[in-house]
mmCIF file of C-alpha atoms in Angstrom:
data_model
loop_
_atom_site.group_PDB
_atom_site.id
_atom_site.type_symbol
_atom_site.label_atom_id
_atom_site.label_comp_id
_atom_site.label_asym_id
_atom_site.label_seq_id
_atom_site.Cartn_x
_atom_site.Cartn_y
_atom_site.Cartn_z
ATOM 1 C CA MET A 1 0.000 0.000 0.000
ATOM 2 C CA GLU A 2 2.829 2.413 0.766
ATOM 3 C CA ASN A 3 4.310 1.892 -2.708
ATOM 4 C CA HIS A 4 1.176 3.509 -4.132
ATOM 5 C CA GLN A 5 2.114 6.759 -2.371
ATOM 6 C CA PHE A 6 5.035 7.099 -4.747
ATOM 7 C CA ILE A 7 3.828 5.261 -7.838
ATOM 8 C CA TYR A 8 0.676 7.317 -8.389
ATOM 9 C CA PRO A 9 2.395 10.732 -8.342
ATOM 10 C CA ILE A 10 5.194 9.445 -10.592
ATOM 11 C CA LEU A 11 2.727 8.050 -13.131
ATOM 12 C CA VAL A 12 0.548 11.164 -13.004
ATOM 13 C CA SER A 13 3.684 13.273 -13.585
ATOM 14 C CA LEU A 14 4.653 11.042 -16.518
ATOM 15 C CA ILE A 15 1.188 11.370 -18.042
ATOM 16 C CA THR A 16 1.321 15.145 -17.589
ATOM 17 C CA ALA A 17 4.786 15.387 -19.138
ATOM 18 C CA LEU A 18 3.808 13.257 -22.140
ATOM 19 C CA GLY A 19 0.666 15.332 -22.648
ATOM 20 C CA LEU A 20 2.585 18.601 -22.491
ATOM 21 C CA VAL A 21 5.185 17.278 -24.948
ATOM 22 C CA SER A 22 2.366 16.251 -27.295
ATOM 23 C CA ILE A 23 0.776 19.702 -27.058
ATOM 24 C CA SER A 24 4.143 21.379 -27.704
ATOM 25 C CA LEU A 25 4.815 19.173 -30.719
ATOM 26 C CA CYS A 26 1.385 19.973 -32.168
ATOM 27 C CA ILE A 27 2.021 23.700 -31.796
ATOM 28 C CA ALA A 28 5.480 23.361 -33.371
ATOM 29 C CA ALA A 29 3.981 21.350 -36.254
ATOM 30 C CA GLU A 30 1.556 24.205 -36.926
ATOM 31 C CA PHE A 31 4.459 26.531 -37.624
ATOM 32 C CA LYS A 32 6.508 23.979 -39.583
ATOM 33 C CA LYS A 33 3.773 22.578 -41.838
ATOM 34 C CA THR A 34 3.945 22.882 -45.622
ATOM 35 C CA LYS A 35 2.725 26.247 -46.886
ATOM 36 C CA LYS A 36 0.747 27.000 -50.016
ATOM 37 C CA LYS A 37 3.795 28.683 -51.556
ATOM 38 C CA ASP A 38 5.632 25.305 -51.452
ATOM 39 C CA LEU A 39 3.078 23.724 -53.803
ATOM 40 C CA ARG A 40 4.307 23.132 -57.378
ATOM 41 C CA PHE A 41 1.744 22.623 -60.126
ATOM 42 C CA ASP A 42 2.561 21.855 -63.757
ATOM 43 C CA GLY A 43 -0.960 22.207 -65.141
ATOM 44 C CA LYS A 44 -1.996 18.607 -64.558
ATOM 45 C CA TRP A 45 0.109 17.237 -61.703
ATOM 46 C CA CYS A 46 1.093 18.754 -58.408
ATOM 47 C CA TYR A 47 4.104 18.293 -56.178
ATOM 48 C CA LEU A 48 4.308 19.079 -52.503
ATOM 49 C CA PRO A 49 7.534 18.609 -50.543
ATOM 50 C CA GLY A 50 7.509 16.946 -47.155
ATOM 51 C CA SER A 51 7.778 19.015 -44.025
ATOM 52 C CA VAL A 52 9.114 18.731 -40.494
ATOM 53 C CA ALA A 53 5.492 18.723 -39.352
ATOM 54 C CA PHE A 54 5.411 15.034 -40.284
ATOM 55 C CA GLU A 55 8.021 14.088 -37.655
ATOM 56 C CA LEU A 56 6.580 16.494 -35.101
ATOM 57 C CA GLY A 57 3.109 15.053 -35.628
ATOM 58 C CA ILE A 58 4.383 11.488 -35.262
ATOM 59 C CA GLY A 59 6.004 12.468 -31.948
ATOM 60 C CA ALA A 60 2.790 14.142 -30.760
ATOM 61 C CA LEU A 61 0.781 11.085 -31.739
ATOM 62 C CA ILE A 62 3.101 8.697 -29.896
ATOM 63 C CA CYS A 63 3.188 10.846 -26.734
ATOM 64 C CA LEU A 64 -0.605 11.173 -26.707
ATOM 65 C CA LEU A 65 -1.085 7.445 -27.214
ATOM 66 C CA ILE A 66 1.350 6.508 -24.434
ATOM 67 C CA ALA A 67 -0.177 9.058 -22.023
ATOM 68 C CA GLN A 68 -3.701 7.770 -22.681
ATOM 69 C CA VAL A 69 -2.679 4.119 -22.283
ATOM 70 C CA ILE A 70 -0.792 4.760 -19.021
ATOM 71 C CA GLY A 71 -3.626 6.916 -17.677
ATOM 72 C CA ASN A 72 -6.291 4.332 -18.436
ATOM 73 C CA LEU A 73 -4.215 1.450 -17.123
ATOM 74 C CA LEU A 74 -3.785 3.393 -13.895
ATOM 75 C CA ILE A 75 -7.519 4.107 -13.757
ATOM 76 C CA CYS A 76 -8.300 0.416 -14.313
ATOM 77 C CA THR A 77 -5.791 -0.569 -11.636
ATOM 78 C CA ILE A 78 -7.463 1.760 -9.161
ATOM 79 C CA CYS A 79 -11.009 0.778 -10.133
ATOM 80 C CA PHE A 80 -10.392 -2.950 -9.968
ATOM 81 C CA SER A 81 -8.185 -3.059 -6.884
ATOM 82 C CA ARG A 82 -9.503 -5.065 -3.919
ATOM 83 C CA ASP A 83 -9.376 -2.083 -1.561
ATOM 84 C CA HIS A 84 -11.450 0.029 -3.907
ATOM 85 C CA GLN A 85 -14.023 -2.701 -4.609
ATOM 86 C CA ASN A 86 -14.497 -3.477 -0.927
ATOM 87 C CA SER A 87 -14.975 0.144 0.060
ATOM 88 C CA SER A 88 -17.001 1.278 -2.908
ATOM 89 C CA LYS A 89 -20.574 2.239 -2.285
ATOM 90 C CA PRO A 90 -23.115 3.515 -4.778
ATOM 91 C CA ASN A 91 -21.712 6.835 -5.857
ATOM 92 C CA LYS A 92 -23.691 9.926 -6.762
ATOM 93 C CA LYS A 93 -20.719 11.104 -8.811
ATOM 94 C CA LEU A 94 -20.964 8.078 -11.126
ATOM 95 C CA THR A 95 -22.561 10.160 -13.854
ATOM 96 C CA PHE A 96 -19.944 12.896 -13.540
ATOM 97 C CA ASN A 97 -17.084 10.378 -13.542
ATOM 98 C CA SER A 98 -18.585 8.604 -16.545
ATOM 99 C CA LEU A 99 -18.935 11.928 -18.361
ATOM 100 C CA ILE A 100 -15.274 12.748 -17.720
ATOM 101 C CA CYS A 101 -14.226 9.313 -18.966
ATOM 102 C CA VAL A 102 -16.331 9.612 -22.132
ATOM 103 C CA LEU A 103 -14.981 13.121 -22.750
ATOM 104 C CA SER A 104 -11.435 11.801 -22.397
ATOM 105 C CA TRP A 105 -11.972 9.037 -24.924
ATOM 106 C CA MET A 106 -13.926 11.199 -27.392
ATOM 107 C CA SER A 107 -11.280 13.901 -27.446
ATOM 108 C CA PHE A 108 -8.571 11.234 -27.665
ATOM 109 C CA VAL A 109 -10.157 9.588 -30.713
ATOM 110 C CA MET A 110 -10.811 12.934 -32.422
ATOM 111 C CA GLY A 111 -7.253 14.055 -31.664
ATOM 112 C CA ILE A 112 -5.742 10.838 -33.039
ATOM 113 C CA ILE A 113 -7.801 11.126 -36.232
ATOM 114 C CA LEU A 114 -6.969 14.812 -36.707
ATOM 115 C CA ILE A 115 -3.251 14.437 -35.999
ATOM 116 C CA GLY A 116 -3.032 11.256 -38.084
ATOM 117 C CA THR A 117 -4.719 12.836 -41.082
ATOM 118 C CA SER A 118 -2.607 15.979 -40.782
ATOM 119 C CA ILE A 119 0.674 14.119 -40.610
ATOM 120 C CA SER A 120 -0.253 11.954 -43.574
ATOM 121 C CA MET A 121 -0.726 15.168 -45.585
ATOM 122 C CA SER A 122 2.625 16.477 -44.338
ATOM 123 C CA LYS A 123 4.596 13.758 -46.115
ATOM 124 C CA SER A 124 6.074 14.440 -49.520
ATOM 125 C CA GLN A 125 3.453 14.268 -52.272
ATOM 126 C CA PRO A 126 5.303 13.445 -55.538
ATOM 127 C CA LEU A 127 4.046 14.380 -59.007
ATOM 128 C CA GLY A 128 0.933 12.393 -59.832
ATOM 129 C CA GLU A 129 1.001 10.612 -56.482
ATOM 130 C CA GLY A 130 -0.623 13.192 -54.271
ATOM 131 C CA TRP A 131 -2.288 12.492 -50.967
ATOM 132 C CA LEU A 132 -5.625 11.373 -52.395
ATOM 133 C CA ASP A 133 -6.525 10.534 -56.002
ATOM 134 C CA GLY A 134 -3.250 12.013 -57.260
ATOM 135 C CA GLU A 135 -4.161 15.461 -55.947
ATOM 136 C CA CYS A 136 -2.105 17.462 -53.461
ATOM 137 C CA TYR A 137 -3.624 18.557 -50.197
ATOM 138 C CA ILE A 138 -2.267 21.059 -47.715
ATOM 139 C CA VAL A 139 -3.078 21.015 -44.008
ATOM 140 C CA LYS A 140 -5.242 24.045 -43.272
ATOM 141 C CA ASP A 141 -4.145 26.681 -40.809
ATOM 142 C CA GLY A 142 -5.115 25.912 -37.244
ATOM 143 C CA VAL A 143 -5.525 22.136 -37.624
ATOM 144 C CA TYR A 144 -2.511 21.350 -35.444
ATOM 145 C CA ILE A 145 -3.656 23.975 -32.914
ATOM 146 C CA ILE A 146 -7.063 22.291 -32.713
ATOM 147 C CA SER A 147 -5.202 18.994 -32.268
ATOM 148 C CA ALA A 148 -3.258 20.558 -29.373
ATOM 149 C CA ILE A 149 -6.556 21.647 -27.799
ATOM 150 C CA LEU A 150 -7.934 18.115 -28.146
ATOM 151 C CA VAL A 151 -4.770 16.729 -26.544
ATOM 152 C CA PHE A 152 -5.237 19.220 -23.689
ATOM 153 C CA VAL A 153 -8.878 18.152 -23.210
ATOM 154 C CA THR A 154 -7.823 14.486 -23.250
ATOM 155 C CA LEU A 155 -5.032 15.121 -20.767
ATOM 156 C CA SER A 156 -7.195 17.247 -18.473
ATOM 157 C CA SER A 157 -10.107 14.840 -18.394
ATOM 158 C CA THR A 158 -7.886 11.792 -17.856
ATOM 159 C CA LEU A 159 -6.061 13.535 -15.004
ATOM 160 C CA ALA A 160 -9.347 14.765 -13.504
ATOM 161 C CA TYR A 161 -10.760 11.251 -13.579
ATOM 162 C CA LEU A 162 -7.536 9.884 -12.066
ATOM 163 C CA THR A 163 -7.531 12.522 -9.358
ATOM 164 C CA LEU A 164 -11.114 11.731 -8.401
ATOM 165 C CA LYS A 165 -10.358 8.005 -8.278
ATOM 166 C CA ILE A 166 -7.143 8.414 -6.264
ATOM 167 C CA LYS A 167 -8.779 10.767 -3.756
ATOM 168 C CA LYS A 168 -11.686 8.367 -3.339
ATOM 169 C CA LYS A 169 -9.329 5.425 -2.796
ATOM 170 C CA ASN A 170 -6.826 7.169 -0.505
ATOM 171 C CA PRO A 171 -8.628 9.828 1.533
ATOM 172 C CA VAL A 172 -6.304 12.139 3.384
ATOM 173 C CA GLN A 173 -6.148 11.319 7.045
ATOM 174 C CA THR A 174 -6.253 14.420 9.166
ATOM 175 C CA ARG A 175 -6.107 12.893 12.613
ATOM 176 C CA TRP A 176 -2.804 12.667 14.407
ATOM 177 C CA GLN A 177 -1.572 9.544 16.035
ATOM 178 C CA ASP A 178 -0.865 10.019 19.721
ATOM 179 C CA THR A 179 1.552 7.112 19.970
ATOM 180 C CA SER A 180 4.638 9.284 19.872
ATOM 181 C CA THR A 181 3.368 11.764 22.482
ATOM 182 C CA SER A 182 1.842 9.233 24.881
ATOM 183 C CA ASN A 183 5.162 7.603 25.724
#
């Protein structure tokens, strides 16, 4: 039980760090993405060079995925632990906790789709082999920023859910033990 005192804060810090790295990489990708001026068009075919946003987006995607997996594994560990099951009573906050969990997963899925689509458009698009149907596509302005916002919502809701679960499992004890003073 005492190991949990140190494991939970370390894992929560790791989740937070991975989320912040993912947000930072999304913001950096916004500034490094391919611009319209980089597009080359020869009348029939287009060419679009690759950009650094591809690598930045891959990093953001990996960090977000790892943070979500660790966060949900930690939540499952807390929810299915023997201590938590034995002490759990019907909770009025069940709807609120469920809402936070659903929000976390919805924003996670939307973020993964948005980042994944954006990074696939950030690869080099050779002549006649564009992103889709031989046509070149450029990531619109603000897409990576919206992705960063979705990562933030995912991170915030996962951490909020974790915090509620950890506080419910390990309530802070405010009473002092008199064993040291009674001797």
